[in-house]
XYZ file of C-alpha atoms in Angstrom:
614
model
C 127.629 184.404 223.335
C 125.921 186.088 220.391
C 124.230 183.839 217.838
C 126.036 185.230 214.792
C 124.083 183.279 212.188
C 120.767 184.392 213.645
C 121.776 188.078 213.701
C 123.118 188.021 210.147
C 120.211 186.018 208.760
C 117.753 188.445 210.347
C 119.564 191.295 208.602
C 119.511 189.486 205.252
C 123.202 188.505 205.184
C 122.761 184.821 204.509
C 126.042 184.196 202.686
C 127.773 181.279 204.483
C 131.221 182.792 203.844
C 130.143 186.011 205.576
C 128.659 184.157 208.533
C 131.858 182.127 208.926
C 133.993 185.279 208.766
C 131.944 187.207 211.328
C 131.818 184.201 213.645
C 135.616 183.810 213.477
C 136.224 187.384 214.559
C 133.429 187.459 217.118
C 135.221 184.550 218.780
C 138.454 186.599 218.779
C 137.258 190.060 219.824
C 134.283 188.835 221.972
C 131.767 191.635 221.546
C 128.648 191.755 223.696
C 126.404 192.515 220.729
C 126.518 192.273 216.924
C 124.658 194.634 214.612
C 124.508 194.663 210.810
C 124.298 198.215 209.445
C 123.168 199.846 206.212
C 123.069 203.467 205.105
C 119.417 203.592 206.161
C 120.582 203.304 209.792
C 122.437 206.621 209.644
C 119.880 208.843 211.420
C 119.432 206.365 214.274
C 123.184 205.902 214.710
C 123.762 209.653 214.677
C 121.255 210.123 217.476
C 122.804 207.284 219.466
C 126.249 208.863 219.036
C 124.929 212.255 220.174
C 123.232 210.689 223.184
C 126.435 208.858 224.110
C 128.600 211.985 223.751
C 130.594 210.473 220.882
C 129.499 213.338 218.644
C 128.532 216.936 219.333
C 126.069 218.981 217.246
C 127.853 221.408 214.914
C 124.866 223.154 213.380
C 121.741 221.816 211.716
C 122.598 218.398 210.308
C 126.319 218.802 211.122
C 128.420 216.953 213.689
C 131.690 217.321 215.564
C 134.042 214.565 216.690
C 137.143 214.827 218.840
C 139.827 212.143 218.730
C 142.050 211.009 221.554
C 144.947 213.472 221.320
C 147.516 210.821 220.353
C 145.222 209.451 217.629
C 144.893 212.139 215.005
C 146.600 210.919 211.832
C 147.844 207.931 209.865
C 150.873 206.263 211.402
C 153.113 205.172 208.533
C 155.674 203.486 210.762
C 152.947 201.225 212.208
C 151.366 200.513 208.811
C 152.392 197.190 207.303
C 151.814 195.172 204.160
C 152.047 191.455 204.917
C 152.230 188.450 202.608
C 153.605 184.925 202.731
C 156.413 185.600 200.208
C 159.567 187.632 201.036
C 159.837 188.517 197.323
C 156.982 190.950 197.959
C 159.182 193.197 200.110
C 159.698 196.668 198.665
C 161.410 199.838 199.819
C 158.231 201.614 200.934
C 155.629 198.906 201.664
C 156.983 198.136 205.158
C 156.659 194.437 204.397
C 156.403 191.761 207.098
C 155.783 188.042 206.781
C 152.155 187.273 207.569
C 153.153 184.355 209.822
C 155.099 186.821 211.961
C 152.719 189.788 212.177
C 149.258 188.211 212.200
C 149.644 186.449 215.577
C 150.792 189.734 217.151
C 147.804 191.705 215.871
C 145.319 188.944 216.630
C 146.784 188.726 220.126
C 146.159 192.447 220.654
C 142.623 192.094 219.300
C 141.698 189.118 221.468
C 138.963 190.119 223.879
C 139.454 193.803 223.013
C 135.771 194.371 222.111
C 134.322 192.900 225.281
C 131.248 194.829 226.384
C 131.006 196.592 223.013
C 128.908 196.227 219.880
C 130.503 194.685 216.810
C 129.125 196.534 213.813
C 129.067 194.568 210.556
C 129.422 196.961 207.607
C 128.868 195.493 204.114
C 130.287 197.987 201.618
C 131.194 198.428 197.977
C 134.107 200.483 196.616
C 132.600 200.979 193.157
C 129.304 201.634 191.482
C 127.273 198.391 191.316
C 127.927 196.637 188.026
C 131.412 198.079 187.558
C 133.950 196.005 185.598
C 135.980 195.995 188.852
C 133.108 194.977 191.112
C 134.842 191.679 191.981
C 137.580 193.698 193.702
C 135.283 196.280 195.313
C 133.251 194.395 197.905
C 134.210 194.292 201.546
C 132.838 193.759 205.018
C 134.319 195.838 207.800
C 133.865 194.757 211.389
C 134.340 197.586 213.881
C 133.559 198.272 217.529
C 133.322 202.019 216.996
C 130.060 203.769 216.120
C 131.760 206.906 214.776
C 133.658 204.722 212.306
C 130.338 203.308 211.099
C 128.964 206.803 210.524
C 132.013 207.887 208.555
C 132.003 204.659 206.511
C 128.393 205.372 205.551
C 129.637 208.670 204.118
C 132.727 207.219 202.437
C 131.485 203.943 200.897
C 128.306 202.408 199.506
C 127.063 200.682 202.630
C 124.198 198.216 202.628
C 123.159 194.585 202.774
C 121.196 194.948 199.527
C 124.267 196.212 197.646
C 126.394 193.396 198.953
C 123.847 190.666 198.197
C 123.512 191.890 194.606
C 127.138 191.039 193.796
C 127.816 188.613 190.977
C 130.154 186.736 193.327
C 129.159 187.461 196.943
C 131.930 185.156 198.223
C 134.643 187.456 196.851
C 135.040 190.191 199.429
C 137.762 191.876 201.461
C 137.705 190.861 205.107
C 138.391 194.015 207.103
C 138.625 194.023 210.901
C 138.981 197.187 212.973
C 139.335 197.106 216.747
C 139.746 200.463 218.478
C 141.646 199.284 221.541
C 142.242 201.153 224.778
C 143.545 204.344 223.160
C 144.959 205.810 226.357
C 147.084 202.754 227.100
C 148.582 201.644 223.795
C 152.066 203.113 224.234
C 151.817 205.288 221.120
C 155.293 206.266 219.945
C 157.152 204.096 222.477
C 158.925 200.736 222.074
C 155.807 199.146 223.605
C 153.483 200.590 220.933
C 150.650 198.097 220.389
C 149.135 199.740 217.311
C 149.296 197.825 214.049
C 147.599 198.632 210.735
C 148.146 195.565 208.579
C 146.979 194.704 205.073
C 147.485 190.973 204.542
C 147.422 191.526 200.824
C 147.631 187.972 199.487
C 144.763 186.942 201.798
C 142.661 190.037 201.025
C 142.411 190.621 204.773
C 142.852 193.907 206.661
C 143.618 193.959 210.391
C 143.786 197.373 212.079
C 144.208 197.702 215.840
C 144.690 200.742 218.033
C 143.039 203.795 216.471
C 139.732 205.450 215.691
C 141.197 208.034 213.279
C 139.684 207.818 209.797
C 142.784 206.920 207.812
C 143.429 204.031 210.187
C 139.832 203.005 210.820
C 137.828 203.601 207.610
C 139.145 200.407 206.096
C 137.335 200.772 202.781
C 139.354 203.908 202.091
C 143.132 203.671 202.276
C 143.567 200.027 203.280
C 141.150 198.607 200.688
C 140.874 201.437 198.166
C 144.645 201.888 197.869
C 146.836 199.182 199.446
C 144.641 196.180 198.724
C 143.672 197.594 195.330
C 147.338 198.147 194.494
C 147.945 194.465 195.250
C 144.776 193.181 193.564
C 145.470 195.213 190.434
C 148.961 193.806 190.121
C 148.023 190.234 191.054
C 145.161 190.141 188.557
C 146.859 192.302 185.917
C 143.494 194.009 185.423
C 143.715 197.507 186.876
C 145.658 200.267 188.611
C 144.671 201.404 192.099
C 146.191 204.878 192.557
C 146.079 207.850 194.907
C 144.832 210.125 192.130
C 142.268 212.871 191.877
C 139.890 212.582 188.900
C 138.115 215.445 187.125
C 136.428 216.308 183.852
C 136.853 219.625 182.062
C 133.646 220.359 180.167
C 133.987 222.718 177.227
C 130.443 224.102 176.969
C 131.173 225.646 173.578
C 132.126 222.364 171.875
C 130.382 219.910 174.210
C 133.652 218.019 174.633
C 134.699 216.571 177.986
C 138.301 215.813 178.894
C 138.978 213.523 181.843
C 142.211 213.994 183.783
C 143.595 211.919 186.644
C 146.520 213.019 188.745
C 148.847 212.163 191.596
C 150.139 214.786 194.028
C 152.172 214.325 197.217
C 150.773 215.756 200.429
C 150.298 219.549 200.497
C 150.656 219.886 196.721
C 147.153 221.119 195.895
C 145.345 217.939 194.827
C 141.989 218.493 196.566
C 141.777 222.156 195.599
C 142.488 221.222 191.982
C 139.871 218.466 191.974
C 137.145 220.750 193.340
C 138.165 223.920 191.499
C 135.839 226.527 190.100
C 137.070 228.039 186.786
C 138.312 231.632 186.944
C 135.687 234.263 186.129
C 137.194 234.984 182.721
C 136.774 231.341 181.646
C 133.638 230.389 183.546
C 131.217 231.031 180.684
C 132.936 228.420 178.549
C 134.415 225.835 180.931
C 133.088 223.842 183.850
C 135.084 221.428 186.007
C 133.310 218.249 187.095
C 134.447 216.501 190.263
C 134.833 212.722 190.368
C 137.107 212.453 193.370
C 140.078 213.989 195.156
C 141.931 210.964 196.479
C 141.596 207.578 194.731
C 141.178 206.401 191.150
C 140.920 202.834 189.880
C 141.808 202.577 186.181
C 141.514 199.746 183.667
C 141.687 198.973 179.942
C 138.344 199.301 178.166
C 137.135 197.179 175.284
C 137.816 200.128 172.962
C 141.509 200.273 173.892
C 141.174 203.392 176.045
C 142.085 203.763 179.706
C 138.979 204.064 181.889
C 138.753 205.273 185.451
C 136.459 205.753 188.409
C 136.586 207.003 191.968
C 135.784 204.002 194.190
C 134.788 206.205 197.112
C 131.343 207.517 197.986
C 132.469 210.636 199.823
C 135.282 213.030 200.656
C 137.549 212.911 203.702
C 139.263 216.246 203.363
C 141.834 218.208 205.327
C 140.070 221.284 206.675
C 143.107 223.517 207.321
C 143.285 226.415 204.818
C 139.979 225.439 203.215
C 138.074 228.654 202.564
C 136.029 230.522 199.975
C 139.093 231.352 197.899
C 140.980 228.060 198.037
C 138.038 225.675 197.752
C 134.476 227.050 197.767
C 133.070 223.688 196.667
C 134.540 221.979 199.734
C 132.892 224.542 202.005
C 129.595 223.979 200.218
C 129.905 220.235 200.917
C 129.878 220.868 204.675
C 127.017 223.352 204.911
C 124.058 222.758 207.278
C 121.873 219.718 206.524
C 124.667 217.919 204.611
C 125.294 215.435 207.414
C 129.010 216.273 207.392
C 131.236 215.282 210.308
C 134.125 217.494 211.437
C 137.012 215.930 213.333
C 139.605 217.743 215.484
C 138.750 221.273 214.380
C 138.137 223.937 217.001
C 134.602 223.762 218.420
C 132.391 226.248 220.235
C 130.392 224.511 222.963
C 127.906 227.395 223.153
C 127.210 228.116 219.487
C 128.164 224.679 218.057
C 130.357 226.349 215.418
C 133.535 224.846 214.041
C 136.665 226.733 212.984
C 140.139 225.951 211.707
C 143.216 227.920 210.750
C 142.685 229.370 207.287
C 138.880 229.127 207.320
C 138.731 232.906 207.760
C 141.559 235.486 207.590
C 141.378 236.112 211.333
C 140.548 234.156 214.460
C 137.020 234.549 215.905
C 136.836 237.879 217.732
C 135.127 236.429 220.805
C 136.873 233.383 222.299
C 133.990 232.578 224.651
C 133.014 228.901 224.414
C 135.759 227.960 221.970
C 137.715 224.790 222.643
C 140.813 223.706 220.756
C 141.217 220.275 219.160
C 142.312 218.796 222.500
C 139.254 220.183 224.253
C 141.015 222.991 226.097
C 139.186 226.310 226.462
C 140.827 229.062 224.427
C 139.693 231.579 227.053
C 141.852 229.830 229.666
C 145.025 230.268 227.647
C 147.351 233.221 228.321
C 146.144 236.102 226.167
C 149.299 235.970 224.020
C 148.451 232.378 223.047
C 144.767 232.871 222.271
C 145.169 234.113 218.705
C 148.654 232.968 217.806
C 149.435 230.484 215.028
C 152.164 229.005 217.201
C 149.338 227.762 219.445
C 146.825 226.365 216.976
C 143.129 225.935 217.621
C 142.613 223.086 215.142
C 144.853 220.075 214.585
C 146.932 220.406 211.365
C 145.270 217.200 210.116
C 141.722 218.110 211.124
C 139.160 216.679 208.737
C 135.676 216.875 207.304
C 133.731 213.882 206.042
C 130.876 214.373 203.592
C 129.203 212.376 200.837
C 130.002 213.019 197.172
C 126.458 214.211 196.525
C 127.133 217.277 198.703
C 129.926 218.546 196.431
C 128.323 221.101 194.072
C 130.427 220.174 191.049
C 129.998 216.407 191.438
C 129.994 214.945 187.927
C 126.702 213.532 186.640
C 128.853 210.628 185.377
C 130.365 209.945 188.795
C 128.282 206.838 189.501
C 128.444 205.377 185.985
C 129.658 201.778 186.437
C 131.355 201.922 183.026
C 133.750 204.616 184.277
C 135.041 207.436 182.090
C 137.866 207.533 179.494
C 141.100 209.039 180.812
C 142.609 211.613 178.441
C 145.482 212.736 180.620
C 147.514 211.796 183.701
C 149.283 214.568 185.578
C 151.803 214.588 188.395
C 152.526 217.610 190.535
C 154.738 218.351 193.502
C 155.572 221.436 195.503
C 158.773 222.768 193.901
C 160.116 226.310 194.055
C 162.268 225.913 190.934
C 163.283 223.376 188.241
C 159.695 222.354 187.391
C 157.862 224.687 184.959
C 154.159 225.438 185.175
C 153.447 222.434 182.947
C 155.420 220.113 180.683
C 153.805 217.433 178.540
C 155.430 214.010 178.270
C 154.617 212.194 175.051
C 156.438 208.890 175.659
C 154.389 206.611 177.992
C 157.482 205.009 179.573
C 158.841 208.483 180.284
C 155.469 209.310 181.837
C 155.769 206.349 184.210
C 159.396 207.310 184.878
C 158.241 210.833 185.738
C 155.668 209.424 188.144
C 158.227 207.202 189.829
C 160.453 210.234 190.401
C 157.647 212.519 191.581
C 158.510 214.492 194.669
C 157.932 217.562 196.745
C 160.566 219.739 198.362
C 161.954 218.718 201.698
C 161.623 221.324 204.415
C 165.402 221.754 204.748
C 168.438 221.441 202.500
C 170.282 218.131 202.368
C 173.978 217.873 201.565
C 173.882 221.528 200.558
C 171.258 220.947 197.849
C 168.573 223.553 198.421
C 165.043 222.281 197.866
C 165.960 218.600 197.492
C 162.892 216.522 196.850
C 161.351 213.869 199.064
C 160.435 211.377 196.379
C 156.921 209.967 196.434
C 156.449 207.540 193.517
C 153.114 208.266 191.809
C 152.117 209.855 195.189
C 151.811 206.224 196.389
C 154.776 206.087 198.781
C 152.628 205.449 201.896
C 150.168 203.186 200.057
C 152.179 200.757 197.953
C 151.523 197.073 198.527
C 153.546 195.830 195.557
C 157.338 196.133 195.499
C 158.314 199.086 193.339
C 159.849 197.188 190.409
C 156.794 194.976 190.017
C 154.520 197.997 190.412
C 156.318 199.871 187.623
C 156.135 196.840 185.322
C 152.405 196.450 186.023
C 151.829 200.122 185.155
C 153.717 199.677 181.878
C 151.766 196.484 181.117
C 148.458 198.333 181.465
C 149.675 201.111 179.158
C 150.941 198.578 176.603
C 147.388 197.227 176.221
C 146.048 200.647 175.213
C 145.558 201.689 171.609
C 144.625 205.222 172.708
C 147.017 206.240 175.478
C 146.520 209.187 177.840
C 148.936 212.100 177.644
C 151.205 212.463 180.664
C 152.210 215.842 182.045
C 153.894 217.340 185.095
C 152.468 220.494 186.709
C 153.826 222.844 189.335
C 151.839 225.679 190.907
C 154.540 226.595 193.450
C 157.426 228.339 191.675
C 158.770 231.307 193.624
C 160.547 234.529 192.766
C 163.755 235.800 194.356
C 161.762 237.285 197.245
C 159.957 234.029 197.976
C 156.625 235.048 196.466
C 154.634 232.691 194.239
C 154.937 233.378 190.521
C 151.610 231.730 189.623
C 148.317 232.696 191.310
C 147.159 229.055 191.568
C 143.731 227.753 192.611
C 141.143 228.373 189.876
C 143.817 229.706 187.522
C 145.381 226.227 187.375
C 142.702 225.300 184.856
C 144.659 227.261 182.232
C 147.568 224.799 182.306
C 145.228 221.828 181.918
C 143.470 223.475 178.974
C 146.831 223.800 177.224
C 147.534 220.130 177.950
C 144.322 219.093 176.208
C 145.007 221.496 173.333
C 148.381 219.829 172.912
C 146.835 216.364 173.009
C 144.326 217.361 170.334
C 146.951 218.988 168.087
C 145.707 222.536 168.639
C 149.016 223.505 170.251
C 152.594 222.523 169.430
C 154.537 223.902 172.381
C 158.322 223.985 172.645
C 160.362 220.806 172.961
C 162.786 220.728 175.907
C 164.970 217.908 177.251
C 162.303 217.093 179.871
C 159.146 217.457 177.795
C 157.080 219.968 175.851
C 156.230 223.311 177.460
C 153.659 225.813 176.189
C 154.572 228.903 174.260
C 153.308 232.149 175.771
C 150.833 232.505 172.930
C 149.344 229.045 173.520
C 148.423 229.599 177.178
C 144.953 231.072 177.616
C 145.675 234.059 179.851
C 142.407 235.932 179.272
C 141.545 238.029 182.313
C 144.790 237.176 184.121
C 147.076 240.037 185.115
C 150.531 238.544 184.664
C 153.519 239.996 182.790
C 155.601 238.398 180.056
C 158.708 238.187 182.221
C 156.858 236.113 184.804
C 155.415 233.833 182.135
C 158.900 233.320 180.719
C 160.129 232.316 184.152
C 157.167 229.975 184.698
C 157.905 228.130 181.456
C 161.703 228.072 181.689
C 163.850 224.941 182.068
C 167.002 225.377 184.155
C 169.231 222.755 182.526
C 171.962 222.887 185.189
C 169.385 222.465 187.937
C 167.887 219.534 186.035
C 171.261 217.857 185.631
C 171.591 217.996 189.396
C 168.118 216.535 189.729
C 168.923 213.660 187.354
C 171.736 212.496 189.641
C 169.369 212.461 192.604
C 166.748 210.570 190.595
C 169.263 207.905 189.673
C 170.117 207.295 193.323
C 166.407 207.142 194.128
C 165.642 204.595 191.391
C 168.588 202.387 192.311
C 166.798 201.514 195.550
C 164.153 199.564 193.659
C 164.799 195.906 192.964
C 163.718 194.662 189.547
C 162.968 198.051 188.018
C 162.015 197.507 184.342
C 164.647 198.289 181.722
C 162.097 200.587 180.033
C 162.282 202.884 183.052
C 166.069 202.955 183.012
C 166.005 203.614 179.271
C 163.641 206.551 179.842
C 165.931 207.891 182.564
C 168.963 207.680 180.302
C 167.106 209.369 177.414
C 166.216 212.342 179.584
C 169.755 212.513 181.009
C 171.273 212.457 177.524
C 168.895 215.129 176.254
C 170.005 217.362 179.110
C 173.671 216.662 178.390
C 173.126 217.487 174.711
C 171.470 220.818 175.528
C 173.748 223.719 174.753
């Protein structure tokens, strides 16, 4: 039996609440050893992982990890928010009573770390001294060394950081046990995996995975689900799946900070890391704060402030290349310490590759293994370079620290956060949504977020392109029931004397032949520049029933080869299509118990404006 107090005291973790917590879970999971880790342990742990075959070298200062083939992504159906009150049940939070689910998970965890090391990871999901520091501290216990290495890249890990907290007893208790991945019954009625956030106890219990989204508990479980709960319970902040950027106008010296929520595959990471187009690069620079999570609160000056609680990026590698996201590629260059997971890997050259990294597959397949470890050279020739038989998993990832991203903002680590000038939502929609529409009424902005969606892959009930709604892009991450969540969002906005401007963007409109009307990527900056011009009164736009759209003259199109007819189409509002959409939105909103009247009023205002349009 490990002497927990002795190990923790030797590492400098003398907090009695921490010792009690670690002892409790050591008694449950029964590890052979306990080790407290800090970021300074990274080099040693990397070497240990290489020696043990848990990682492979992927170039100088780069590493490759391969998951068990059934453990490659988040599992929403096994992800649960638990509390002691049935009133906390929502449509999307997959709520279970904590008295029901905790014994099941604890039963699966019992004895499951025998023979292993329990790593104790003290971490902080904010800059030290942040106004939200009381919600940011956590200690993750894990029996997986690769998880430790990725946590070091994704959170501020260290005993010294944890001990410097104003209230070191206020921390999230996060427990991760990998389990016997080959014998968990994934996808069967006997599935033993559970990823549970016991929100009202500030406890996270994840069993049965080593994949990042399930195992890096500071990220989605703490940074989103627990933060969503803590923000609502305290009334102090919003924890959202938002990117956060600054647009720096070098001519005026002004910075505009924009946060935004985007459903999966809607361009959020590429937008967050974008490089301005050549024609605008002399004047504008985009600063990166984060591509996945923003915590936002009311400042003493009546403005909305925000920060990225993460310390790194955990990005999808597929289709990341020099055109789509050069800054992401720069963040995973040699000597950055980046970790690739489930890409293709060459055992001879230690290279990594994924679909979309280059226009073509590597010319020589010698030494290349796919994400399952199978040699490409042993496939039938017709399957060696065929997108039907992928080399990399569609959810393959890279993990790298923020400091490796070239356009990381110099203000990123400011504990005071930055003022939020705008909040954008954007889904993948072939029609109906223009390039950008500004929303001046805050309640209508929240309404727009609650009805955010991206197109389903097939028609439903004969409605081509029907949306899969993803409220605020938080559908998989909500802890609060939707009605209470919407009211909390409105309450935060009501406290502001200087409110951000809301807008909806869409980079994915198509022409009759299926081609994209807008070039996207770096050119998306142009829409955001108009949004800030409109906020500052430099543009007036055109009022439509669903918001204000730019005039052709107001969009900065310098250096962009695009004709007037295409611009007209990009900025058009199809009223009949919108009337159809309004009916679908109403059915969507009716699912949510206790939705604030302000949201219904906003819905009815938009519906009436569409009906009044001639």
